[in-house]
């Protein structure tokens, strides 16, 4: 069921201020995104690779931390739950940097547990003149120790009574297992806390009872072992995933084709088209939009799925219907893909993007 974005705009604009102050919990795989910025004008004599002259280093939240950062950027009150490397007294070096990033974003980190037998996941990207040269990952993927998992769950369960929604962000780093997810969803069900999930393809049945599942078109195809090539295959897959997950809704993000929302309570699905404006390189990180071209130029899709998940959950917690929440999430993702690297969207940017659609 295609829809015209203009029909949603008045409600969406009224919705944006209501996002402020909503309490959202985020549990998932924490990562530190580290960027080494430099210049490159020559090749190495040792191999056919560029020599990057280091200029500066920057760090930001990745993985489930980026979901939390997106929520905080929209003025939500966010509590983070996850595991980093280190001891009870001191995190490892990237874990300390990650905590600093959380606190700088006004994200409560009391639920972030340090474990001496793990390392903080770090994804180090080397960027030369805005070109991504290489990424180096440091991580552990084995399941949590029972002791660490119980500490994390105690902290999370103690917070559930004060949150409006919970986001489960699974990056397959060992934190979220079937049993772990089942205990969280059971606790949330008892307390009537809606759960929004970004799943991984290794777990198909672990999220029963979730309010909504968010996945991209490739992930959706992997869940049902088929390639989604047309509208019919997308519709059949969306309906199949509703049954597989036993959830209230499935949102499939489809890049340039927008999103498709399937709700258990509705016999028809909703197609949300991608916004038609283009974000040019010269405007990266700026709210302004260039309409000189007819299509969209996506600069960097890093973290766009996190933006969709966070805005969907936050808007629903603020009282929006899932179609309205998904449409707002689609608009937010359109802003984020015009920024270099892991990014988030601010309320004024979201309102500006909605104004541009109106025009």
Short mmCIF file of C-alpha atoms in Angstrom, two decimals:
data_model
loop_
_atom_site.label_atom_id
_atom_site.label_comp_id
_atom_site.label_asym_id
_atom_site.label_seq_id
_atom_site.Cartn_x
_atom_site.Cartn_y
_atom_site.Cartn_z
CA UNK A 1 0.00 0.00 0.00
CA UNK A 2 1.96 3.02 -1.23
CA UNK A 3 1.59 6.26 0.65
CA UNK A 4 2.22 9.93 0.10
CA UNK A 5 4.62 11.38 2.67
CA UNK A 6 2.78 14.71 2.56
CA UNK A 7 -0.19 13.06 4.27
CA UNK A 8 1.96 12.34 7.34
CA UNK A 9 3.82 15.65 7.64
CA UNK A 10 1.55 17.65 9.99
CA UNK A 11 1.42 14.76 12.49
CA UNK A 12 5.16 14.11 12.19
CA UNK A 13 6.07 17.72 12.88
CA UNK A 14 3.90 17.72 15.99
CA UNK A 15 5.52 14.46 17.04
CA UNK A 16 9.14 15.67 17.05
CA UNK A 17 8.90 17.84 20.24
CA UNK A 18 7.19 14.95 22.06
CA UNK A 19 10.33 12.81 21.68
CA UNK A 20 12.11 14.90 24.33
CA UNK A 21 12.40 13.32 27.75
CA UNK A 22 11.15 9.84 26.86
CA UNK A 23 13.01 7.16 28.83
CA UNK A 24 14.54 4.50 26.61
CA UNK A 25 16.74 1.59 27.62
CA UNK A 26 19.23 0.13 25.15
CA UNK A 27 20.81 -3.29 25.63
CA UNK A 28 23.25 -4.72 23.12
CA UNK A 29 26.76 -5.05 21.78
CA UNK A 30 28.78 -1.94 22.59
CA UNK A 31 31.52 -0.83 20.22
CA UNK A 32 33.95 2.06 19.96
CA UNK A 33 34.27 3.52 16.46
CA UNK A 34 37.77 4.98 16.20
CA UNK A 35 38.80 7.11 13.23
CA UNK A 36 42.40 7.87 12.25
CA UNK A 37 42.33 10.84 9.90
CA UNK A 38 45.17 11.74 7.58
CA UNK A 39 46.34 12.63 4.10
CA UNK A 40 47.74 10.40 1.37
CA UNK A 41 49.77 11.52 -1.62
CA UNK A 42 52.15 8.61 -2.24
CA UNK A 43 52.27 4.82 -2.38
CA UNK A 44 54.29 2.61 -0.10
CA UNK A 45 57.43 1.08 -1.66
CA UNK A 46 56.66 -2.07 0.33
CA UNK A 47 53.23 -2.78 -1.21
CA UNK A 48 50.66 -1.19 -3.52
CA UNK A 49 48.97 0.69 -0.68
CA UNK A 50 48.83 4.40 0.16
CA UNK A 51 50.97 5.88 2.90
CA UNK A 52 48.69 7.82 5.23
CA UNK A 53 50.22 10.77 7.07
CA UNK A 54 48.41 10.92 10.41
CA UNK A 55 46.61 14.18 11.25
CA UNK A 56 44.21 13.41 14.10
CA UNK A 57 42.18 10.74 15.88
CA UNK A 58 38.51 10.83 16.81
CA UNK A 59 36.15 8.42 18.52
CA UNK A 60 32.42 7.89 18.77
CA UNK A 61 29.91 5.29 19.86
CA UNK A 62 29.29 2.34 17.58
CA UNK A 63 27.02 -0.70 17.60
CA UNK A 64 24.35 -0.48 20.28
CA UNK A 65 26.10 2.64 21.54
CA UNK A 66 25.23 4.39 18.28
CA UNK A 67 21.57 3.51 18.83
CA UNK A 68 21.82 5.17 22.25
CA UNK A 69 23.59 8.19 20.73
CA UNK A 70 20.78 8.64 18.20
CA UNK A 71 18.24 8.63 21.02
CA UNK A 72 20.24 11.10 23.09
CA UNK A 73 20.63 13.44 20.11
CA UNK A 74 16.83 13.65 20.01
CA UNK A 75 16.74 14.60 23.71
CA UNK A 76 15.58 11.22 25.02
CA UNK A 77 16.69 10.06 28.48
CA UNK A 78 18.79 7.01 27.69
CA UNK A 79 20.17 4.18 29.83
CA UNK A 80 22.78 1.88 28.27
CA UNK A 81 23.28 -1.79 29.16
CA UNK A 82 26.19 -3.80 27.82
CA UNK A 83 29.65 -5.24 28.48
CA UNK A 84 33.14 -3.84 27.95
CA UNK A 85 36.62 -5.13 28.74
CA UNK A 86 38.35 -4.45 32.05
CA UNK A 87 37.75 -4.98 35.74
CA UNK A 88 35.20 -3.63 38.22
CA UNK A 89 37.72 -0.96 39.16
CA UNK A 90 38.88 0.09 35.70
CA UNK A 91 37.86 -0.53 32.09
CA UNK A 92 40.42 -1.27 29.39
CA UNK A 93 41.63 1.70 27.33
CA UNK A 94 38.92 1.56 24.64
CA UNK A 95 36.33 0.81 27.32
CA UNK A 96 37.33 3.99 29.15
CA UNK A 97 37.06 5.95 25.89
CA UNK A 98 33.63 4.39 25.30
CA UNK A 99 32.41 5.38 28.77
CA UNK A 100 33.64 8.91 28.14
CA UNK A 101 31.63 9.00 24.90
CA UNK A 102 28.51 7.78 26.69
CA UNK A 103 28.83 10.38 29.42
CA UNK A 104 29.55 13.15 26.92
CA UNK A 105 26.26 12.28 25.23
CA UNK A 106 24.41 12.32 28.59
CA UNK A 107 23.74 8.58 28.39
CA UNK A 108 23.49 6.79 31.76
CA UNK A 109 26.19 4.09 31.85
CA UNK A 110 25.51 2.40 35.21
CA UNK A 111 24.35 -0.67 33.30
CA UNK A 112 27.65 -1.01 31.41
CA UNK A 113 29.52 -3.93 33.01
CA UNK A 114 33.28 -4.51 32.77
CA UNK A 115 34.54 -8.09 32.39
CA UNK A 116 38.22 -8.96 32.75
CA UNK A 117 37.86 -11.88 30.32
CA UNK A 118 36.58 -9.74 27.47
CA UNK A 119 37.90 -6.84 25.42
CA UNK A 120 35.98 -3.77 24.37
CA UNK A 121 35.07 -4.06 20.70
CA UNK A 122 36.94 -1.45 18.66
CA UNK A 123 36.54 -0.76 14.96
CA UNK A 124 39.42 1.40 13.76
CA UNK A 125 38.95 3.11 10.40
CA UNK A 126 41.78 4.87 8.57
CA UNK A 127 40.48 7.76 6.48
CA UNK A 128 42.66 9.69 4.02
CA UNK A 129 41.20 12.76 2.33
CA UNK A 130 37.67 11.49 3.08
CA UNK A 131 38.43 8.09 1.52
CA UNK A 132 38.02 5.02 3.73
CA UNK A 133 41.30 3.11 3.30
CA UNK A 134 40.92 0.17 5.69
CA UNK A 135 39.15 -0.98 8.87
CA UNK A 136 40.75 -2.99 11.66
CA UNK A 137 38.48 -4.82 14.15
CA UNK A 138 39.40 -5.96 17.66
CA UNK A 139 36.70 -8.02 19.35
CA UNK A 140 35.61 -11.20 21.13
CA UNK A 141 32.50 -13.13 20.08
CA UNK A 142 32.09 -15.89 22.65
CA UNK A 143 29.03 -15.83 24.96
CA UNK A 144 29.23 -13.96 28.26
CA UNK A 145 30.25 -15.73 31.43
CA UNK A 146 27.23 -16.66 33.54
CA UNK A 147 28.36 -14.34 36.32
CA UNK A 148 28.64 -11.37 33.93
CA UNK A 149 25.30 -12.12 32.29
CA UNK A 150 23.54 -12.25 35.66
CA UNK A 151 25.07 -8.94 36.74
CA UNK A 152 23.91 -7.34 33.50
CA UNK A 153 20.39 -8.74 33.78
CA UNK A 154 20.04 -7.60 37.41
CA UNK A 155 20.96 -4.09 36.38
CA UNK A 156 18.58 -4.16 33.42
CA UNK A 157 15.63 -5.62 35.33
CA UNK A 158 16.04 -2.95 37.98
CA UNK A 159 15.63 -0.27 35.31
CA UNK A 160 12.66 -1.67 33.39
CA UNK A 161 10.05 -0.06 35.65
CA UNK A 162 11.29 3.40 34.71
CA UNK A 163 11.63 3.09 30.91
CA UNK A 164 9.02 3.79 28.23
CA UNK A 165 10.58 1.32 25.76
CA UNK A 166 13.55 -1.01 25.42
CA UNK A 167 15.75 -1.51 22.37
CA UNK A 168 17.62 -4.78 21.85
CA UNK A 169 20.53 -4.19 19.46
CA UNK A 170 22.25 -7.44 18.47
CA UNK A 171 25.55 -7.28 16.59
CA UNK A 172 26.39 -10.95 17.19
CA UNK A 173 29.33 -10.29 19.52
CA UNK A 174 28.28 -12.85 22.14
CA UNK A 175 26.13 -10.69 24.38
CA UNK A 176 22.67 -11.72 23.21
CA UNK A 177 21.82 -15.41 23.22
CA UNK A 178 18.42 -17.06 22.82
CA UNK A 179 18.06 -17.55 26.59
CA UNK A 180 19.24 -13.98 27.32
CA UNK A 181 16.75 -12.48 24.85
CA UNK A 182 13.93 -14.68 26.14
CA UNK A 183 14.46 -13.55 29.74
CA UNK A 184 14.47 -9.90 28.70
CA UNK A 185 11.33 -10.19 26.59
CA UNK A 186 9.53 -12.10 29.34
CA UNK A 187 10.37 -9.42 31.90
CA UNK A 188 9.29 -6.64 29.54
CA UNK A 189 6.03 -8.43 28.80
CA UNK A 190 5.19 -8.61 32.50
CA UNK A 191 5.84 -4.89 32.90
CA UNK A 192 4.19 -3.89 29.58
CA UNK A 193 7.43 -2.42 28.22
CA UNK A 194 7.50 -2.50 24.38
CA UNK A 195 10.67 -4.02 22.90
CA UNK A 196 12.17 -3.04 19.55
CA UNK A 197 14.78 -5.38 18.09
CA UNK A 198 17.56 -5.29 15.53
CA UNK A 199 18.24 -9.04 15.12
CA UNK A 200 21.11 -11.01 13.65
CA UNK A 201 20.63 -13.77 11.13
CA UNK A 202 22.01 -16.42 13.47
CA UNK A 203 18.87 -16.20 15.66
CA UNK A 204 15.43 -16.50 14.14
CA UNK A 205 13.18 -17.41 17.06
CA UNK A 206 14.76 -15.49 19.94
CA UNK A 207 12.60 -12.35 19.85
CA UNK A 208 9.01 -13.58 20.22
CA UNK A 209 6.73 -10.94 21.70
CA UNK A 210 8.73 -7.95 20.46
CA UNK A 211 6.78 -4.85 19.47
CA UNK A 212 8.73 -4.57 16.22
CA UNK A 213 11.66 -6.17 14.41
CA UNK A 214 13.84 -4.00 12.16
CA UNK A 215 16.04 -5.52 9.45
CA UNK A 216 17.34 -4.58 6.01
CA UNK A 217 16.28 -6.29 2.82
CA UNK A 218 19.39 -8.48 2.66
CA UNK A 219 18.92 -9.68 6.24
CA UNK A 220 15.22 -10.32 5.63
CA UNK A 221 16.10 -12.49 2.65
CA UNK A 222 18.64 -14.45 4.67
CA UNK A 223 16.04 -15.15 7.36
CA UNK A 224 13.80 -16.90 4.83
CA UNK A 225 16.57 -18.22 2.53
CA UNK A 226 15.55 -16.32 -0.57
CA UNK A 227 16.56 -13.23 -2.52
CA UNK A 228 14.05 -10.39 -2.46
CA UNK A 229 13.87 -9.18 -6.05
CA UNK A 230 10.39 -7.67 -6.38
CA UNK A 231 7.43 -6.36 -4.41
CA UNK A 232 5.80 -9.77 -4.22
CA UNK A 233 8.86 -11.40 -2.64
CA UNK A 234 9.16 -8.54 -0.14
CA UNK A 235 5.49 -8.87 0.83
CA UNK A 236 5.70 -12.66 1.22
CA UNK A 237 8.86 -12.34 3.31
CA UNK A 238 7.40 -9.66 5.56
CA UNK A 239 4.36 -11.81 6.32
CA UNK A 240 6.55 -14.86 6.89
CA UNK A 241 8.77 -12.96 9.34
CA UNK A 242 5.75 -11.81 11.36
CA UNK A 243 4.92 -15.48 11.93
CA UNK A 244 8.53 -16.59 12.47
CA UNK A 245 9.29 -13.94 15.07
CA UNK A 246 5.85 -13.90 16.67
CA UNK A 247 6.15 -10.11 16.88
CA UNK A 248 3.75 -7.22 16.41
CA UNK A 249 5.44 -5.72 13.36
CA UNK A 250 8.33 -6.13 10.93
CA UNK A 251 10.02 -3.14 9.30
CA UNK A 252 12.21 -3.94 6.29
CA UNK A 253 14.51 -1.14 5.18
CA UNK A 254 15.14 -1.14 1.43
CA UNK A 255 17.76 1.56 0.76
CA UNK A 256 16.63 3.66 -2.24
CA UNK A 257 13.21 1.99 -2.24
CA UNK A 258 12.40 3.22 1.25
CA UNK A 259 10.83 0.87 3.79
CA UNK A 260 8.05 -1.68 4.06
CA UNK A 261 6.11 -2.02 7.31
CA UNK A 262 4.15 -5.18 8.11
CA UNK A 263 1.84 -5.22 11.12
CA UNK A 264 0.23 -8.30 12.61
CA UNK A 265 -3.00 -6.33 13.09
CA UNK A 266 -3.21 -5.14 9.47
CA UNK A 267 -3.91 -7.29 6.39
CA UNK A 268 -2.06 -4.80 4.17
CA UNK A 269 1.49 -3.57 4.44
CA UNK A 270 2.71 0.01 4.16
CA UNK A 271 5.36 1.08 1.65
CA UNK A 272 7.19 4.23 2.73
CA UNK A 273 9.12 5.79 -0.19
CA UNK A 274 12.61 7.14 0.22
CA UNK A 275 12.69 10.92 0.42
CA UNK A 276 13.45 12.47 -2.97
CA UNK A 277 16.00 15.11 -2.04
CA UNK A 278 19.73 14.82 -2.64
CA UNK A 279 22.41 15.47 -0.06
CA UNK A 280 25.57 16.60 -1.84
CA UNK A 281 29.14 16.23 -0.68
CA UNK A 282 29.47 19.94 -0.03
CA UNK A 283 26.63 19.74 2.50
CA UNK A 284 27.88 16.77 4.50
CA UNK A 285 26.99 17.33 8.15
CA UNK A 286 24.78 20.32 7.32
CA UNK A 287 21.00 20.47 7.53
CA UNK A 288 20.65 22.21 4.17
CA UNK A 289 19.38 20.19 1.19
CA UNK A 290 20.23 20.61 -2.47
CA UNK A 291 17.40 19.99 -4.91
CA UNK A 292 19.52 20.50 -8.04
CA UNK A 293 19.35 16.79 -8.83
CA UNK A 294 16.39 14.47 -9.06
CA UNK A 295 17.60 11.52 -6.99
CA UNK A 296 19.36 10.87 -3.73
CA UNK A 297 23.12 10.75 -3.40
CA UNK A 298 23.95 8.60 -0.40
CA UNK A 299 27.31 9.66 1.01
CA UNK A 300 27.72 7.13 3.83
CA UNK A 301 25.24 4.54 5.09
CA UNK A 302 27.21 3.83 8.29
CA UNK A 303 24.75 3.61 11.19
CA UNK A 304 21.61 4.39 9.17
CA UNK A 305 19.95 1.20 10.42
CA UNK A 306 20.67 2.28 14.00
CA UNK A 307 18.94 5.59 13.30
CA UNK A 308 15.85 3.81 11.97
CA UNK A 309 15.68 1.54 15.01
CA UNK A 310 16.15 4.34 17.53
CA UNK A 311 13.68 6.79 15.95
CA UNK A 312 11.07 4.06 15.44
CA UNK A 313 11.22 3.08 19.13
CA UNK A 314 11.37 6.66 20.40
CA UNK A 315 8.45 7.83 18.28
CA UNK A 316 6.34 4.84 19.33
CA UNK A 317 7.21 5.54 22.99
CA UNK A 318 5.99 9.11 22.41
CA UNK A 319 2.58 7.78 21.36
CA UNK A 320 2.94 7.59 17.57
CA UNK A 321 1.38 4.79 15.56
CA UNK A 322 3.92 2.46 13.95
CA UNK A 323 3.22 3.85 10.46
CA UNK A 324 3.93 7.39 11.69
CA UNK A 325 6.96 6.21 13.67
CA UNK A 326 8.35 4.36 10.65
CA UNK A 327 7.82 7.36 8.39
CA UNK A 328 9.67 9.62 10.82
CA UNK A 329 12.46 7.03 11.07
CA UNK A 330 12.72 6.98 7.28
CA UNK A 331 13.12 10.77 7.21
CA UNK A 332 15.77 10.64 9.97
CA UNK A 333 17.75 8.02 8.06
CA UNK A 334 17.67 10.28 5.02
CA UNK A 335 19.49 12.94 7.04
CA UNK A 336 22.07 10.56 8.51
CA UNK A 337 23.18 9.03 5.20
CA UNK A 338 24.32 12.51 4.15
CA UNK A 339 26.94 12.59 6.90
CA UNK A 340 30.37 11.02 6.92
CA UNK A 341 30.82 8.17 9.38
CA UNK A 342 28.64 7.09 12.28
CA UNK A 343 26.18 9.94 12.82
CA UNK A 344 22.89 10.92 14.43
CA UNK A 345 20.15 13.43 13.75
CA UNK A 346 19.11 16.39 15.92
CA UNK A 347 15.50 17.59 16.35
CA UNK A 348 16.10 20.75 14.31
CA UNK A 349 17.59 18.69 11.46
CA UNK A 350 14.61 16.35 11.51
CA UNK A 351 12.16 19.26 11.41
CA UNK A 352 14.14 20.86 8.59
CA UNK A 353 14.02 17.62 6.58
CA UNK A 354 10.26 17.42 7.08
CA UNK A 355 9.92 21.02 5.89
CA UNK A 356 11.91 20.18 2.77
CA UNK A 357 9.63 17.26 1.97
CA UNK A 358 6.65 19.62 2.29
CA UNK A 359 8.14 21.80 -0.44
#
